[in-house]
PDB file of C-alpha atoms in Angstrom:
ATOM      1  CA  UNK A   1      63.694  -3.298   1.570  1.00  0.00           C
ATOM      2  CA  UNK A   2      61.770  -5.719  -0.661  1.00  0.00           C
ATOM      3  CA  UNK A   3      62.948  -9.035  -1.274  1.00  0.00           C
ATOM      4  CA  UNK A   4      63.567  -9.796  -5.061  1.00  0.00           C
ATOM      5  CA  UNK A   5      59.897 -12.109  -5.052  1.00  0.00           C
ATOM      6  CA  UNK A   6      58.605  -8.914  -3.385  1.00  0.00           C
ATOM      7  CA  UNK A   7      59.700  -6.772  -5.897  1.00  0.00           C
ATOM      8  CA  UNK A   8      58.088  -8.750  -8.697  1.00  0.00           C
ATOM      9  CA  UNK A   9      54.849  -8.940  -7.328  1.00  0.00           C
ATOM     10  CA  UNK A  10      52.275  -6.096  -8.875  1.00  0.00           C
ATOM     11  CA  UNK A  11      50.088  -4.341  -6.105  1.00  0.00           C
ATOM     12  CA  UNK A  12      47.872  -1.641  -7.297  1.00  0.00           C
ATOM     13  CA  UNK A  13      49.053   1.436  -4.684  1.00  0.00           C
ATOM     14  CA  UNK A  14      47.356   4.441  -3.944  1.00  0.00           C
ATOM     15  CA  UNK A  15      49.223   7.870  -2.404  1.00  0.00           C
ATOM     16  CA  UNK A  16      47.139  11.134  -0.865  1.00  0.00           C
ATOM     17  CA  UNK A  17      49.486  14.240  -0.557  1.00  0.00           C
ATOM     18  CA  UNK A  18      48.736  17.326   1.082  1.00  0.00           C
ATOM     19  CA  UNK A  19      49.596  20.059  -1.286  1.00  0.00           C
ATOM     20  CA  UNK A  20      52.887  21.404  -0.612  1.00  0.00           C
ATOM     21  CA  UNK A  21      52.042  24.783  -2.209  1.00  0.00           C
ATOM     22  CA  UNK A  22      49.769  26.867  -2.445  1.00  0.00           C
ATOM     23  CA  UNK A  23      48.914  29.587  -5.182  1.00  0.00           C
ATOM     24  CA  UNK A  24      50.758  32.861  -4.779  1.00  0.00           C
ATOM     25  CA  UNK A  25      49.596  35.462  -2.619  1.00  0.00           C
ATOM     26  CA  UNK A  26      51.002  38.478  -4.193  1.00  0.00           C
ATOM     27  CA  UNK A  27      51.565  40.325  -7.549  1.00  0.00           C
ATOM     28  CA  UNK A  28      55.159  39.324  -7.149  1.00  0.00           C
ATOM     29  CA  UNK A  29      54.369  36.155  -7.703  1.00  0.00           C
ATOM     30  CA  UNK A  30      56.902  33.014  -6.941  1.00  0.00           C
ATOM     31  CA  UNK A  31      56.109  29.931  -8.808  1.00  0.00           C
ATOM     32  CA  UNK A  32      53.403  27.568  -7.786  1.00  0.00           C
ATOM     33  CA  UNK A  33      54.701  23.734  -6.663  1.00  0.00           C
ATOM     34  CA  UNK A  34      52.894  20.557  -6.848  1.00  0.00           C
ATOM     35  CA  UNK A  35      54.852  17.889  -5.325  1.00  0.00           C
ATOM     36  CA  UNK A  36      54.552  14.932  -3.962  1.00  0.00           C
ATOM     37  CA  UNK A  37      57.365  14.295  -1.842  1.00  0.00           C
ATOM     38  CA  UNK A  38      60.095  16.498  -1.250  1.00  0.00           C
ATOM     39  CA  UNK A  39      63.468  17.024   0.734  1.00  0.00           C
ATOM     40  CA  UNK A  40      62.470  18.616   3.309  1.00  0.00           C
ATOM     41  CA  UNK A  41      66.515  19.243   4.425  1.00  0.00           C
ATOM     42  CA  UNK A  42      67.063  21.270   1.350  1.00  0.00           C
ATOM     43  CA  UNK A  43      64.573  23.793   2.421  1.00  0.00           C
ATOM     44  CA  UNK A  44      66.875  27.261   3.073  1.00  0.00           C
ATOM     45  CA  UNK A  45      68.470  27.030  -0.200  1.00  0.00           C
ATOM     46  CA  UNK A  46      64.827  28.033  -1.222  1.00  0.00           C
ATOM     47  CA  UNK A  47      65.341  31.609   0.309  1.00  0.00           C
ATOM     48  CA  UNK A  48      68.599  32.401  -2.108  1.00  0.00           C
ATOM     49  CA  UNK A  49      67.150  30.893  -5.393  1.00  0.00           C
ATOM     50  CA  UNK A  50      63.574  30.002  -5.282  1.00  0.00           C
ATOM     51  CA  UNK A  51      63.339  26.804  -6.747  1.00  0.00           C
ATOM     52  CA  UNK A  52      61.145  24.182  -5.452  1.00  0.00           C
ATOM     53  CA  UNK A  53      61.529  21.470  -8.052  1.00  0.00           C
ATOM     54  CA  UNK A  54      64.741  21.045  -7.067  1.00  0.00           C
ATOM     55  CA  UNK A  55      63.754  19.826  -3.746  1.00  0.00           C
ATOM     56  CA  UNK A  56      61.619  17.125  -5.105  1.00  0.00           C
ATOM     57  CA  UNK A  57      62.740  13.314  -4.581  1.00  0.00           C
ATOM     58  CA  UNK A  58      60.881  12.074  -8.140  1.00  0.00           C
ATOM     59  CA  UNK A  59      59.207  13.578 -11.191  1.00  0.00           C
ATOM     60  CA  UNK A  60      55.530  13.136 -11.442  1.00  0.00           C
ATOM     61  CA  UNK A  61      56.210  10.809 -14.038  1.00  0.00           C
ATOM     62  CA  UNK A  62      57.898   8.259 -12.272  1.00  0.00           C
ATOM     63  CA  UNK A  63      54.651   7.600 -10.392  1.00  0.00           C
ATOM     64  CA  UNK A  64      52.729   6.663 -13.022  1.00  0.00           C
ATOM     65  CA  UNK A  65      55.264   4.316 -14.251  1.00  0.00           C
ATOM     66  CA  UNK A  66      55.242   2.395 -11.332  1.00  0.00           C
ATOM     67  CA  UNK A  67      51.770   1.922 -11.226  1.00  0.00           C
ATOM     68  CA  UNK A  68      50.744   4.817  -7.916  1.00  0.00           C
ATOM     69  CA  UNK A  69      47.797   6.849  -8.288  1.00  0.00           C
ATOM     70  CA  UNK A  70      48.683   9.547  -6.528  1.00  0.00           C
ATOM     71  CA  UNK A  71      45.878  12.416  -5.414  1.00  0.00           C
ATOM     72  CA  UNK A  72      47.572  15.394  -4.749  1.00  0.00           C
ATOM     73  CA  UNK A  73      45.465  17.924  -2.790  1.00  0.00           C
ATOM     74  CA  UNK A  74      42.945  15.073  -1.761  1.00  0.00           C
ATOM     75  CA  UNK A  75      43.706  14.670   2.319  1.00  0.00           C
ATOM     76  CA  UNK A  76      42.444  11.802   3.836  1.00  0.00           C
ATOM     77  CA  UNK A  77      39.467  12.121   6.400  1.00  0.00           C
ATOM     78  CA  UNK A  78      38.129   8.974   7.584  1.00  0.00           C
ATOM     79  CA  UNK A  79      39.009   5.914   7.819  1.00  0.00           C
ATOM     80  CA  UNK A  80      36.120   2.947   7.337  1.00  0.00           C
ATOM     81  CA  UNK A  81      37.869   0.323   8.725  1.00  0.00           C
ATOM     82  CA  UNK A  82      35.160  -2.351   8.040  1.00  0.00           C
ATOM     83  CA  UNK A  83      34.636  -1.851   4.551  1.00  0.00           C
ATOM     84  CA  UNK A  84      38.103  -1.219   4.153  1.00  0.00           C
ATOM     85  CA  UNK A  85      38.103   2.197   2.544  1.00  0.00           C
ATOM     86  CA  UNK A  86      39.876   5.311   2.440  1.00  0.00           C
ATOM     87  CA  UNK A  87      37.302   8.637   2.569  1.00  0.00           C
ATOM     88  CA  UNK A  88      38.801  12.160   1.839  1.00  0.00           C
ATOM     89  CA  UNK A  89      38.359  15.332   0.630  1.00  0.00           C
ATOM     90  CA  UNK A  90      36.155  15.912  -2.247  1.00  0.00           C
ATOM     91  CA  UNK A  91      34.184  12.329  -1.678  1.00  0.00           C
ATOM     92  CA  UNK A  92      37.281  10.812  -3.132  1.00  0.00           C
ATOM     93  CA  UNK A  93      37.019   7.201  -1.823  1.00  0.00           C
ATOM     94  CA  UNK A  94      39.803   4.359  -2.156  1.00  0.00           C
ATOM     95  CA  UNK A  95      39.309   0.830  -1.508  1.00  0.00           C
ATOM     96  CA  UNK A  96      42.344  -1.086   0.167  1.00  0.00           C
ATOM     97  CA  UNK A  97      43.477  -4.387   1.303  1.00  0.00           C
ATOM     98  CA  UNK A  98      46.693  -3.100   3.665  1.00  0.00           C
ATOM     99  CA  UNK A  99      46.673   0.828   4.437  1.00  0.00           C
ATOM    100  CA  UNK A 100      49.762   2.128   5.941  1.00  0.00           C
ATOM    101  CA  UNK A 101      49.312   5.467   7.577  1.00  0.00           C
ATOM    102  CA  UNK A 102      52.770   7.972   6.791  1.00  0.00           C
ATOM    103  CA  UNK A 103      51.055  10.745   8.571  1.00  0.00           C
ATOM    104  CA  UNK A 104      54.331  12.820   8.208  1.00  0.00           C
ATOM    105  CA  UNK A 105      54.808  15.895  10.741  1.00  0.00           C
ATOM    106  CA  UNK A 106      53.463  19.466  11.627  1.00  0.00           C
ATOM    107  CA  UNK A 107      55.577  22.499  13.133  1.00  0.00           C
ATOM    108  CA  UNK A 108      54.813  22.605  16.978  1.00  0.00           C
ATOM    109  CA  UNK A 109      54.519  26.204  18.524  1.00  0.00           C
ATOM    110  CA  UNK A 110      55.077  26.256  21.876  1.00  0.00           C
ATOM    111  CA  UNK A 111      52.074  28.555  23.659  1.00  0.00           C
ATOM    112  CA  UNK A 112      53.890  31.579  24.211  1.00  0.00           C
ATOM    113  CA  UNK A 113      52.976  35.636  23.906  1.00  0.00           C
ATOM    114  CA  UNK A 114      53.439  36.490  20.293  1.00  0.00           C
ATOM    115  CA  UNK A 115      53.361  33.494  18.868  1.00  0.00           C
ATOM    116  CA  UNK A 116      50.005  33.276  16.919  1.00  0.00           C
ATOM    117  CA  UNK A 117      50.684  36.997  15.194  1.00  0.00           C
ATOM    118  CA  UNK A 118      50.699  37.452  11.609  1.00  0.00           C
ATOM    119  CA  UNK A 119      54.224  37.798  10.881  1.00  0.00           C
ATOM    120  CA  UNK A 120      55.333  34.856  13.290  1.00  0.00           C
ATOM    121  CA  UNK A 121      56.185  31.831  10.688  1.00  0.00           C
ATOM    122  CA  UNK A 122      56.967  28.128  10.917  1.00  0.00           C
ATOM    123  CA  UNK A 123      59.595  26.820   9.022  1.00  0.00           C
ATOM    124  CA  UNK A 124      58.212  23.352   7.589  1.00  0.00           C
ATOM    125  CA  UNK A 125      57.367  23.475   4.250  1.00  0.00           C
ATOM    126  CA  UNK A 126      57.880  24.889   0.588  1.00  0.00           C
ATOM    127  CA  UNK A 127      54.567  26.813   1.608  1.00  0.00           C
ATOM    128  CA  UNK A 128      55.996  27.936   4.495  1.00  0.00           C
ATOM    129  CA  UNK A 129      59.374  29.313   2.741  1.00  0.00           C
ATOM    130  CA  UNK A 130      57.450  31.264   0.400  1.00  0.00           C
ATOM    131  CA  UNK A 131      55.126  32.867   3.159  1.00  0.00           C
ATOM    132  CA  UNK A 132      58.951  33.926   4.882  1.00  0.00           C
ATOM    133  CA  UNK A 133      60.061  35.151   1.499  1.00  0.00           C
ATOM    134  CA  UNK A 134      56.618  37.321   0.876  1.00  0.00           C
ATOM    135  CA  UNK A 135      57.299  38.756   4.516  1.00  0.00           C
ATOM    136  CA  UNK A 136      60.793  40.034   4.144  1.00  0.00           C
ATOM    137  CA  UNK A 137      60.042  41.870   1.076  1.00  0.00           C
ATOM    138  CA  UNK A 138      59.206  45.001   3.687  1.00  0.00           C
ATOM    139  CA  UNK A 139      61.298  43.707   6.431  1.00  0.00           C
ATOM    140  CA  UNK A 140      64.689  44.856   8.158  1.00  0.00           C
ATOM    141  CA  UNK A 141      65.467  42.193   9.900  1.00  0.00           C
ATOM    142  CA  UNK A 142      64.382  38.692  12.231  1.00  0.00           C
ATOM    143  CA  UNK A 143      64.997  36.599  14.597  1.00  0.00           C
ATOM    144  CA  UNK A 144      64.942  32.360  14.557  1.00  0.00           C
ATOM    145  CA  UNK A 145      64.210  30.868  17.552  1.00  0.00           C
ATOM    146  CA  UNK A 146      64.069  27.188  18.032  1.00  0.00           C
ATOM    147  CA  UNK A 147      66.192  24.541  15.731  1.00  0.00           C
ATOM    148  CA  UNK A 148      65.688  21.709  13.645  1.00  0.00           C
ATOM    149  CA  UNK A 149      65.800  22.663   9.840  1.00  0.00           C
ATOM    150  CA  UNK A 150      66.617  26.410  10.529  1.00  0.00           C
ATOM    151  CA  UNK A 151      70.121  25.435  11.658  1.00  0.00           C
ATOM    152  CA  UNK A 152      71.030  22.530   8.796  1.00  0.00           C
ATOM    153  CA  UNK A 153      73.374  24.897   6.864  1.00  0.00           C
ATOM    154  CA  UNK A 154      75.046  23.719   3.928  1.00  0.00           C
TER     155      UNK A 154
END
């Protein structure tokens, strides 16, 4: 937490976010998402009621009050340490005095038979949930191996 001092003090902030969402893949289409952070533990209530803006932390709004530019979309690439700037996609550079790197997390798969066929999904992402949800529209039935967020009920 910031100390009160802190918390006065204006820094100009920059955030890059990976987009959380792509465009939809099929006819029956479920509504696009642009986020920049959401909760993650929320993620199966997305396969009864498809609603991804419930799972964000913020509005987009909030962002710009508090001063963040925020590049959605725009992944980091490089890092020039000695000029002290941030290089990603698109040429999008950022200049910065202190960088912290929130690099978040990816699914791991372990390197088994199977495992890199088409209807084999991680379970990460708002992405990810709509992929499952496109796939059991012709599907009987499946099977969840591993844990983590597929077991966080509620």
């Amino acid at each position: 937490a910031l100390s009160p001092s802190a918390r006065r003090r204006s820094w100009p902030v920059s955030a890059r976010c990976e987009p959380p969402c792509l465009p939809p893949a099929s006819s029956k289409k479920l509504p696009q998402c642009i986020a920049t952070a959401d909760n993650r533990l929320g993620l199966s209530k997305l396969f009864t009621s498809f609603e991804p803006e419930k799972l964000e932390m913020t509005v987009a709004s909030w962002y710009q009050e508090h001063g963040i530019e925020v590049h959605v979309g725009k992944r980091a690439t490089r890092i020039d340490r000695a000029n002290k700037l941030v290089i990603g996609d698109g040429g999008l550079t950022v200049p910065y005095d202190y960088l912290v790197l929130a690099t978040g997390s990816y699914a791991w798969v372990p390197p088994v038979p199977g495992a890199a066929q088409k209807r084999v999904f991680v379970y990460r992402t708002i992405q990810d949930c709509r992929e499952i949800i496109e796939a059991s529209r012709d599907s009987k039935s499946a099977a969840i191996i591993g844990g983590g967020l597929g077991g966080e009920g509620g």
